[in-house]
mmCIF file of C-alpha atoms in Angstrom:
data_model
loop_
_atom_site.group_PDB
_atom_site.id
_atom_site.type_symbol
_atom_site.label_atom_id
_atom_site.label_comp_id
_atom_site.label_asym_id
_atom_site.label_seq_id
_atom_site.Cartn_x
_atom_site.Cartn_y
_atom_site.Cartn_z
ATOM 1 C CA MET A 221 -35.422 28.730 12.428
ATOM 2 C CA GLU A 222 -32.804 25.957 12.236
ATOM 3 C CA ALA A 223 -30.008 26.260 9.728
ATOM 4 C CA ALA A 224 -29.925 23.590 7.074
ATOM 5 C CA SER A 225 -27.373 20.914 7.848
ATOM 6 C CA ASP A 226 -24.276 20.797 5.665
ATOM 7 C CA PRO A 227 -24.254 17.485 3.736
ATOM 8 C CA PHE A 228 -20.450 17.681 3.560
ATOM 9 C CA SER A 229 -19.813 18.284 7.264
ATOM 10 C CA TRP A 230 -17.748 15.837 9.327
ATOM 11 C CA ALA A 231 -20.831 15.000 11.391
ATOM 12 C CA SER A 232 -22.663 13.723 8.310
ATOM 13 C CA MET A 233 -19.840 11.352 7.339
ATOM 14 C CA PRO A 234 -19.673 7.762 8.627
ATOM 15 C CA PRO A 235 -16.777 7.077 11.036
ATOM 16 C CA SER A 236 -15.019 4.803 8.546
ATOM 17 C CA ALA A 237 -14.974 7.565 5.913
ATOM 18 C CA ILE A 238 -13.626 10.097 8.422
ATOM 19 C CA ARG A 239 -10.890 7.662 9.463
ATOM 20 C CA ALA A 240 -9.980 7.045 5.800
ATOM 21 C CA VAL A 241 -9.723 10.781 5.071
ATOM 22 C CA LYS A 242 -7.521 11.281 8.124
ATOM 23 C CA ASP A 243 -5.288 8.320 7.179
ATOM 24 C CA ILE A 244 -4.854 9.705 3.665
ATOM 25 C CA THR A 245 -4.121 13.228 4.915
ATOM 26 C CA PHE A 246 -1.783 12.276 7.760
ATOM 27 C CA GLY A 247 0.019 9.669 5.644
ATOM 28 C CA SER A 248 0.500 12.117 2.764
ATOM 29 C CA ILE A 249 1.982 14.795 5.034
ATOM 30 C CA ALA A 250 4.313 12.305 6.726
ATOM 31 C CA GLY A 251 5.461 10.870 3.405
ATOM 32 C CA MET A 252 6.116 14.265 1.844
ATOM 33 C CA VAL A 253 8.244 15.538 4.750
ATOM 34 C CA SER A 254 10.294 12.334 4.988
ATOM 35 C CA LYS A 255 10.961 12.223 1.239
ATOM 36 C CA VAL A 256 12.486 15.708 1.153
ATOM 37 C CA PHE A 257 14.916 14.557 3.847
ATOM 38 C CA GLU A 258 15.865 11.245 2.263
ATOM 39 C CA HIS A 259 15.901 11.969 -1.487
ATOM 40 C CA PRO A 260 19.682 12.502 -1.937
ATOM 41 C CA PHE A 261 20.295 9.126 -0.303
ATOM 42 C CA ASP A 262 17.625 7.458 -2.440
ATOM 43 C CA LEU A 263 19.264 8.893 -5.567
ATOM 44 C CA THR A 264 22.590 7.435 -4.422
ATOM 45 C CA LYS A 265 20.965 4.043 -3.837
ATOM 46 C CA VAL A 266 19.419 3.925 -7.325
ATOM 47 C CA ARG A 267 22.681 4.917 -9.009
ATOM 48 C CA LEU A 268 24.613 2.242 -7.123
ATOM 49 C CA GLN A 269 21.968 -0.385 -7.906
ATOM 50 C CA SER A 270 21.925 0.524 -11.596
ATOM 51 C CA GLN A 271 25.680 -0.025 -12.083
ATOM 52 C CA VAL A 272 25.742 -3.655 -10.886
ATOM 53 C CA LEU A 273 25.589 -4.997 -14.463
ATOM 54 C CA ASP A 274 28.133 -2.484 -15.832
ATOM 55 C CA THR A 275 31.597 -3.774 -16.742
ATOM 56 C CA THR A 276 33.175 -0.715 -15.105
ATOM 57 C CA ALA A 277 31.622 0.855 -12.015
ATOM 58 C CA ARG A 278 30.975 4.601 -12.178
ATOM 59 C CA PHE A 279 31.113 4.958 -8.390
ATOM 60 C CA ASN A 280 33.208 3.226 -5.726
ATOM 61 C CA GLY A 281 30.524 3.404 -3.038
ATOM 62 C CA PRO A 282 27.838 5.634 -1.533
ATOM 63 C CA ILE A 283 30.214 8.371 -0.329
ATOM 64 C CA ASP A 284 31.966 8.491 -3.707
ATOM 65 C CA CYS A 285 28.570 8.697 -5.427
ATOM 66 C CA LEU A 286 27.377 11.531 -3.194
ATOM 67 C CA VAL A 287 30.631 13.470 -3.604
ATOM 68 C CA LYS A 288 30.752 13.104 -7.396
ATOM 69 C CA THR A 289 27.084 14.023 -7.711
ATOM 70 C CA TRP A 290 27.661 17.121 -5.571
ATOM 71 C CA GLU A 291 30.803 18.137 -7.491
ATOM 72 C CA ASN A 292 29.337 17.623 -10.966
ATOM 73 C CA GLU A 293 25.662 18.451 -10.437
ATOM 74 C CA GLY A 294 25.414 20.494 -7.270
ATOM 75 C CA VAL A 295 22.414 20.613 -4.937
ATOM 76 C CA ARG A 296 20.063 20.383 -7.907
ATOM 77 C CA GLY A 297 21.664 17.080 -8.885
ATOM 78 C CA LEU A 298 21.167 15.624 -5.402
ATOM 79 C CA TYR A 299 17.444 16.375 -5.721
ATOM 80 C CA ARG A 300 17.107 15.295 -9.351
ATOM 81 C CA GLY A 301 13.739 13.655 -9.976
ATOM 82 C CA LEU A 302 12.301 14.885 -6.648
ATOM 83 C CA PRO A 303 8.730 15.632 -7.882
ATOM 84 C CA ALA A 304 8.100 11.979 -8.718
ATOM 85 C CA PRO A 305 9.295 10.687 -5.308
ATOM 86 C CA ILE A 306 7.235 13.365 -3.535
ATOM 87 C CA VAL A 307 4.131 12.100 -5.350
ATOM 88 C CA ALA A 308 5.178 8.505 -4.691
ATOM 89 C CA ALA A 309 5.748 9.145 -0.974
ATOM 90 C CA MET A 310 2.360 10.809 -0.597
ATOM 91 C CA LEU A 311 0.635 7.990 -2.507
ATOM 92 C CA GLU A 312 2.579 5.286 -0.699
ATOM 93 C CA ASN A 313 1.987 6.467 2.847
ATOM 94 C CA ALA A 314 -1.608 7.536 2.254
ATOM 95 C CA SER A 315 -2.397 4.157 0.686
ATOM 96 C CA LEU A 316 -0.433 2.207 3.291
ATOM 97 C CA PHE A 317 -2.030 3.793 6.345
ATOM 98 C CA MET A 318 -5.551 3.812 4.899
ATOM 99 C CA SER A 319 -5.321 0.198 3.671
ATOM 100 C CA TYR A 320 -3.705 -0.895 6.929
ATOM 101 C CA SER A 321 -6.575 0.544 8.964
ATOM 102 C CA GLU A 322 -9.270 -0.869 6.703
ATOM 103 C CA LEU A 323 -7.710 -4.337 6.525
ATOM 104 C CA GLN A 324 -7.517 -4.440 10.318
ATOM 105 C CA ASN A 325 -11.275 -3.844 10.384
ATOM 106 C CA VAL A 326 -11.765 -6.593 7.787
ATOM 107 C CA ILE A 327 -9.839 -9.021 10.001
ATOM 108 C CA ARG A 328 -11.973 -8.016 12.992
ATOM 109 C CA ARG A 329 -15.188 -8.568 11.053
ATOM 110 C CA ILE A 330 -14.044 -11.983 9.817
ATOM 111 C CA ASN A 331 -13.306 -12.995 13.412
ATOM 112 C CA SER A 332 -16.540 -11.406 14.733
ATOM 113 C CA GLN A 333 -14.573 -9.007 16.914
ATOM 114 C CA PRO A 334 -15.549 -5.429 17.841
ATOM 115 C CA LEU A 335 -13.787 -2.652 15.926
ATOM 116 C CA SER A 336 -12.114 -1.546 19.164
ATOM 117 C CA HIS A 337 -10.451 -4.961 19.632
ATOM 118 C CA GLU A 338 -6.628 -4.894 19.485
ATOM 119 C CA LEU A 339 -5.294 -7.408 16.971
ATOM 120 C CA SER A 340 -2.422 -9.804 17.579
ATOM 121 C CA LEU A 341 0.993 -9.196 16.022
ATOM 122 C CA PRO A 342 0.520 -11.845 13.254
ATOM 123 C CA GLN A 343 -2.833 -10.266 12.363
ATOM 124 C CA LEU A 344 -1.217 -6.824 12.192
ATOM 125 C CA ALA A 345 1.534 -8.243 9.976
ATOM 126 C CA LEU A 346 -1.125 -9.718 7.674
ATOM 127 C CA ALA A 347 -2.875 -6.346 7.434
ATOM 128 C CA GLY A 348 0.498 -4.714 6.697
ATOM 129 C CA ALA A 349 1.246 -7.213 3.933
ATOM 130 C CA GLY A 350 -2.126 -6.583 2.336
ATOM 131 C CA ALA A 351 -1.632 -2.825 2.549
ATOM 132 C CA GLY A 352 1.762 -3.177 0.875
ATOM 133 C CA ALA A 353 0.356 -5.334 -1.920
ATOM 134 C CA ILE A 354 -2.346 -2.761 -2.692
ATOM 135 C CA THR A 355 0.132 0.115 -2.581
ATOM 136 C CA SER A 356 2.612 -1.568 -4.943
ATOM 137 C CA PHE A 357 0.315 -1.046 -7.943
ATOM 138 C CA LEU A 358 0.275 2.705 -7.305
ATOM 139 C CA LEU A 359 4.022 2.940 -6.730
ATOM 140 C CA THR A 360 5.536 1.140 -9.718
ATOM 141 C CA PRO A 361 4.730 3.775 -12.403
ATOM 142 C CA VAL A 362 5.938 6.625 -10.181
ATOM 143 C CA GLU A 363 9.122 4.785 -9.227
ATOM 144 C CA LEU A 364 9.773 3.973 -12.881
ATOM 145 C CA VAL A 365 9.789 7.690 -13.710
ATOM 146 C CA LYS A 366 11.861 8.461 -10.600
ATOM 147 C CA CYS A 367 14.541 5.855 -11.396
ATOM 148 C CA LYS A 368 14.817 6.966 -15.025
ATOM 149 C CA MET A 369 15.283 10.574 -13.952
ATOM 150 C CA GLN A 370 17.855 9.664 -11.309
ATOM 151 C CA VAL A 371 20.167 8.047 -13.895
ATOM 152 C CA GLN A 372 19.761 10.727 -16.581
ATOM 153 C CA MET A 373 23.110 12.284 -15.767
ATOM 154 C CA ILE A 374 25.016 9.002 -16.043
ATOM 155 C CA ALA A 375 23.159 7.541 -19.040
ATOM 156 C CA PRO A 376 25.369 7.048 -22.134
ATOM 157 C CA LYS A 377 22.859 8.874 -24.338
ATOM 158 C CA PRO A 378 19.548 10.776 -24.069
ATOM 159 C CA ILE A 379 16.778 8.604 -22.687
ATOM 160 C CA SER A 380 14.725 8.969 -25.838
ATOM 161 C CA ALA A 381 15.017 10.955 -29.028
ATOM 162 C CA SER A 382 11.276 11.463 -28.884
ATOM 163 C CA ILE A 383 11.445 13.354 -25.599
ATOM 164 C CA PRO A 384 11.167 17.114 -26.122
ATOM 165 C CA GLU A 385 14.073 19.308 -25.094
ATOM 166 C CA SER A 386 14.043 20.710 -21.579
ATOM 167 C CA THR A 387 15.595 23.876 -20.262
ATOM 168 C CA ALA A 388 17.783 21.741 -18.009
ATOM 169 C CA THR A 389 20.878 20.139 -19.508
ATOM 170 C CA ALA A 390 22.998 17.216 -18.470
ATOM 171 C CA THR A 391 26.668 17.767 -17.700
ATOM 172 C CA LEU A 392 27.742 14.223 -16.950
ATOM 173 C CA ASP A 393 28.025 11.061 -19.036
ATOM 174 C CA SER A 394 28.908 7.453 -18.230
ATOM 175 C CA SER A 395 32.581 8.343 -17.807
ATOM 176 C CA LEU A 396 31.782 11.359 -15.612
ATOM 177 C CA GLY A 397 33.142 13.750 -18.207
ATOM 178 C CA PRO A 398 31.444 17.041 -19.140
ATOM 179 C CA VAL A 399 28.712 16.715 -21.724
ATOM 180 C CA SER A 400 25.725 18.876 -22.576
ATOM 181 C CA ARG A 401 22.368 17.483 -23.649
ATOM 182 C CA PRO A 402 18.727 18.202 -22.929
ATOM 183 C CA LEU A 403 17.150 16.588 -19.879
ATOM 184 C CA PRO A 404 13.487 15.523 -19.931
ATOM 185 C CA GLY A 405 11.197 16.239 -17.002
ATOM 186 C CA PRO A 406 8.893 13.732 -15.263
ATOM 187 C CA ILE A 407 5.936 14.282 -17.622
ATOM 188 C CA ALA A 408 8.170 13.894 -20.670
ATOM 189 C CA VAL A 409 9.662 10.665 -19.278
ATOM 190 C CA LEU A 410 6.196 9.334 -18.472
ATOM 191 C CA MET A 411 4.841 10.108 -21.954
ATOM 192 C CA SER A 412 7.930 8.602 -23.592
ATOM 193 C CA VAL A 413 7.340 5.290 -21.797
ATOM 194 C CA VAL A 414 3.668 5.291 -22.807
ATOM 195 C CA ARG A 415 4.550 6.042 -26.460
ATOM 196 C CA THR A 416 7.186 3.328 -26.715
ATOM 197 C CA GLU A 417 5.820 0.632 -24.402
ATOM 198 C CA GLY A 418 2.139 1.456 -23.947
ATOM 199 C CA LEU A 419 0.409 1.767 -20.575
ATOM 200 C CA ARG A 420 1.642 -1.681 -19.609
ATOM 201 C CA GLY A 421 5.205 -0.361 -19.766
ATOM 202 C CA LEU A 422 4.532 1.839 -16.743
ATOM 203 C CA TRP A 423 4.401 -1.293 -14.581
ATOM 204 C CA LEU A 424 7.861 -2.556 -15.537
ATOM 205 C CA GLY A 425 9.319 -3.981 -12.312
ATOM 206 C CA GLN A 426 5.922 -4.582 -10.685
ATOM 207 C CA THR A 427 6.998 -8.011 -9.416
ATOM 208 C CA GLY A 428 9.872 -6.456 -7.486
ATOM 209 C CA THR A 429 7.673 -3.693 -6.093
ATOM 210 C CA LEU A 430 5.013 -6.224 -5.053
ATOM 211 C CA ILE A 431 7.529 -8.423 -3.224
ATOM 212 C CA ARG A 432 9.168 -5.424 -1.571
ATOM 213 C CA GLU A 433 5.927 -3.755 -0.469
ATOM 214 C CA CYS A 434 4.100 -6.946 0.555
ATOM 215 C CA GLY A 435 6.937 -8.346 2.662
ATOM 216 C CA GLY A 436 8.090 -4.891 3.664
ATOM 217 C CA GLY A 437 4.616 -3.788 4.717
ATOM 218 C CA ALA A 438 4.336 -6.784 7.020
ATOM 219 C CA ALA A 439 7.801 -6.160 8.484
ATOM 220 C CA TRP A 440 7.337 -2.378 8.743
ATOM 221 C CA PHE A 441 4.021 -2.328 10.578
ATOM 222 C CA ALA A 442 4.704 -5.434 12.690
ATOM 223 C CA THR A 443 8.085 -4.111 13.863
ATOM 224 C CA LYS A 444 6.643 -0.701 14.657
ATOM 225 C CA GLU A 445 3.733 -2.188 16.616
ATOM 226 C CA PHE A 446 5.961 -4.688 18.437
ATOM 227 C CA VAL A 447 8.621 -2.175 19.526
ATOM 228 C CA GLY A 448 6.030 0.524 20.213
ATOM 229 C CA THR A 449 3.957 -1.796 22.402
ATOM 230 C CA LYS A 450 7.037 -2.889 24.364
ATOM 231 C CA LEU A 451 7.930 0.743 25.028
ATOM 232 C CA ILE A 452 4.366 1.650 26.024
ATOM 233 C CA LYS A 453 4.017 -1.298 28.420
ATOM 234 C CA ARG A 454 7.167 -0.184 30.249
ATOM 235 C CA ARG A 455 5.165 2.836 31.444
ATOM 236 C CA GLY A 456 2.115 0.816 32.493
ATOM 237 C CA SER A 457 0.565 -2.530 31.640
ATOM 238 C CA GLU A 458 -2.896 -0.967 31.322
ATOM 239 C CA LEU A 459 -1.811 1.385 28.492
ATOM 240 C CA THR A 460 -2.715 0.663 24.850
ATOM 241 C CA ARG A 461 -1.201 1.498 21.449
ATOM 242 C CA LYS A 462 -3.108 4.795 21.424
ATOM 243 C CA ASP A 463 -1.105 5.944 24.453
ATOM 244 C CA ILE A 464 2.177 6.094 22.541
ATOM 245 C CA VAL A 465 4.263 9.249 23.090
ATOM 246 C CA PRO A 466 6.385 11.021 20.423
ATOM 247 C CA TRP A 467 9.779 9.531 21.277
ATOM 248 C CA GLU A 468 8.268 6.040 21.316
ATOM 249 C CA SER A 469 6.738 6.642 17.875
ATOM 250 C CA ALA A 470 10.102 7.827 16.543
ATOM 251 C CA LEU A 471 12.141 4.975 18.051
ATOM 252 C CA SER A 472 9.726 2.216 17.007
ATOM 253 C CA GLY A 473 9.424 3.786 13.550
ATOM 254 C CA ALA A 474 13.214 3.912 13.204
ATOM 255 C CA CYS A 475 13.450 0.194 14.009
ATOM 256 C CA ALA A 476 10.688 -0.545 11.494
ATOM 257 C CA GLY A 477 12.472 1.384 8.745
ATOM 258 C CA GLY A 478 15.704 -0.513 9.227
ATOM 259 C CA VAL A 479 14.008 -3.945 9.244
ATOM 260 C CA PHE A 480 11.862 -3.148 6.183
ATOM 261 C CA ASN A 481 14.690 -1.924 3.982
ATOM 262 C CA PHE A 482 17.271 -4.544 4.913
ATOM 263 C CA SER A 483 14.931 -7.527 4.617
ATOM 264 C CA MET A 484 13.448 -6.534 1.247
ATOM 265 C CA PHE A 485 16.468 -4.877 -0.346
ATOM 266 C CA PRO A 486 17.296 -7.486 -3.038
ATOM 267 C CA ALA A 487 13.795 -7.170 -4.528
ATOM 268 C CA ASP A 488 14.241 -3.395 -4.699
ATOM 269 C CA SER A 489 17.683 -3.756 -6.322
ATOM 270 C CA ILE A 490 16.291 -6.013 -9.037
ATOM 271 C CA LYS A 491 13.380 -3.643 -9.643
ATOM 272 C CA SER A 492 15.629 -0.584 -9.983
ATOM 273 C CA THR A 493 17.977 -2.420 -12.352
ATOM 274 C CA MET A 494 15.038 -3.474 -14.535
ATOM 275 C CA GLN A 495 13.668 0.062 -14.640
ATOM 276 C CA THR A 496 17.000 1.638 -15.666
ATOM 277 C CA GLU A 497 18.239 -1.140 -17.985
ATOM 278 C CA GLU A 498 17.108 0.501 -21.226
ATOM 279 C CA ASP A 499 18.592 3.854 -20.239
ATOM 280 C CA LEU A 500 22.024 2.635 -19.126
ATOM 281 C CA ARG A 501 22.470 -0.490 -21.271
ATOM 282 C CA PRO A 502 20.151 -0.075 -24.293
ATOM 283 C CA ARG A 503 19.592 -3.321 -26.191
ATOM 284 C CA GLY A 504 17.362 -2.117 -29.007
ATOM 285 C CA SER A 505 13.620 -2.171 -29.559
ATOM 286 C CA ASN A 506 13.554 -5.812 -30.695
ATOM 287 C CA ALA A 507 15.372 -7.176 -27.650
ATOM 288 C CA PRO A 508 13.268 -9.021 -25.051
ATOM 289 C CA LYS A 509 12.227 -6.959 -22.060
ATOM 290 C CA PRO A 510 13.998 -7.646 -18.758
ATOM 291 C CA THR A 511 12.225 -10.022 -16.394
ATOM 292 C CA PHE A 512 12.461 -10.161 -12.618
ATOM 293 C CA LEU A 513 14.003 -13.639 -12.488
ATOM 294 C CA GLY A 514 16.293 -13.012 -15.454
ATOM 295 C CA THR A 515 17.602 -9.766 -13.968
ATOM 296 C CA ALA A 516 18.111 -11.415 -10.571
ATOM 297 C CA LYS A 517 20.199 -14.180 -12.173
ATOM 298 C CA ALA A 518 22.259 -11.669 -14.179
ATOM 299 C CA MET A 519 22.977 -9.569 -11.092
ATOM 300 C CA TYR A 520 23.956 -12.642 -9.079
ATOM 301 C CA ARG A 521 26.281 -13.852 -11.854
ATOM 302 C CA ALA A 522 27.865 -10.399 -12.087
ATOM 303 C CA GLN A 523 28.554 -9.703 -8.408
ATOM 304 C CA GLY A 524 26.945 -12.435 -6.315
ATOM 305 C CA VAL A 525 24.973 -11.571 -3.177
ATOM 306 C CA LYS A 526 26.975 -8.338 -2.920
ATOM 307 C CA GLY A 527 25.375 -7.108 -6.138
ATOM 308 C CA LEU A 528 21.881 -7.683 -4.783
ATOM 309 C CA TYR A 529 22.738 -5.504 -1.769
ATOM 310 C CA ALA A 530 24.484 -2.670 -3.655
ATOM 311 C CA GLY A 531 23.577 0.569 -1.887
ATOM 312 C CA CYS A 532 21.999 -1.250 1.070
ATOM 313 C CA GLY A 533 24.082 0.487 3.732
ATOM 314 C CA ILE A 534 23.102 4.014 2.780
ATOM 315 C CA THR A 535 19.498 2.913 2.226
ATOM 316 C CA VAL A 536 19.151 1.487 5.727
ATOM 317 C CA ALA A 537 20.976 4.512 7.163
ATOM 318 C CA ARG A 538 18.499 6.956 5.581
ATOM 319 C CA ALA A 539 15.478 4.700 6.214
ATOM 320 C CA ILE A 540 15.968 4.752 9.984
ATOM 321 C CA PRO A 541 15.497 8.529 10.480
ATOM 322 C CA SER A 542 13.029 8.734 7.564
ATOM 323 C CA SER A 543 10.732 6.087 9.038
ATOM 324 C CA ALA A 544 11.066 7.719 12.447
ATOM 325 C CA ILE A 545 9.855 10.992 10.891
ATOM 326 C CA ILE A 546 6.906 9.262 9.204
ATOM 327 C CA PHE A 547 5.562 7.644 12.370
ATOM 328 C CA LEU A 548 6.368 10.666 14.520
ATOM 329 C CA ILE A 549 4.247 12.851 12.232
ATOM 330 C CA TYR A 550 1.500 10.280 11.612
ATOM 331 C CA ASP A 551 1.058 9.310 15.258
ATOM 332 C CA GLY A 552 1.325 12.950 16.309
ATOM 333 C CA LEU A 553 -1.376 14.070 13.894
ATOM 334 C CA SER A 554 -3.567 11.092 14.815
ATOM 335 C CA SER A 555 -3.231 11.936 18.504
ATOM 336 C CA ARG A 556 -3.886 15.633 17.959
ATOM 337 C CA PHE A 557 -6.784 15.363 15.496
ATOM 338 C CA GLY A 558 -8.181 11.966 16.368
#
């Protein structure tokens, strides 16, 4: 007697669904591992970006920021707000890789091409841009919480009086002197934004995220595919993208990370400044909310182009190994498990 087939087995799932599940799983794992590595550098970037509009800078550069954070807050301070970025990294990479794969298939169908057909570089860039645009709507709320938590220790006052007290306490104020006050966790920060601004407030800075992820997605995937293909073809003209080996994945991913972060950095700076404005430079509940264009103009007036690239060096430096890790893990898992 034959055993009843399992309706939830891999064999019963259509190939597109299996590919989507694998993209989500592999992307989530890659994002999580890379974020643990890069978080202290991301925290430094956000703190440098958030001081552009201050009359007196709290930090003299990335090294000064890292050293002062270590001295005043310890290891825990370097990883402040980590849960939100972990969630963001898993969401971002899962969404990016799944959307990227699906949009490639959409392009093939529009052009009446078989699903096995290899797309051109412009077509891959288009799929990457679309994947970034989709992902931006998932990222903005998580990055809002992350940025607010990363400036808690340098905020001139508690983020919100309505946030319940946490067991953690701050020991640093805007002048880097010792102070003690309760620190809210990610859920408390999230609920505070919803209470004061409504659900719409969670998407503060969406324009910056959209520009960064749309342009960055195109640059990230196109650079990785271009460099990866060049490396593969050096071993044999008959080889395809699926024949990539680990060091080629890492090197092409490293190049992609550098191009992505440098090219889209001003949009990210403006977004981070918007998301931390109320915490570092509170203007009152009746003041107009910061806008993308208005914040960009204010940052340019304050420090010129230099202000728009505050923290860029350390961001690109951490993005290169981080992106290498992401593609090394993703391509490795894809090769091992199909």
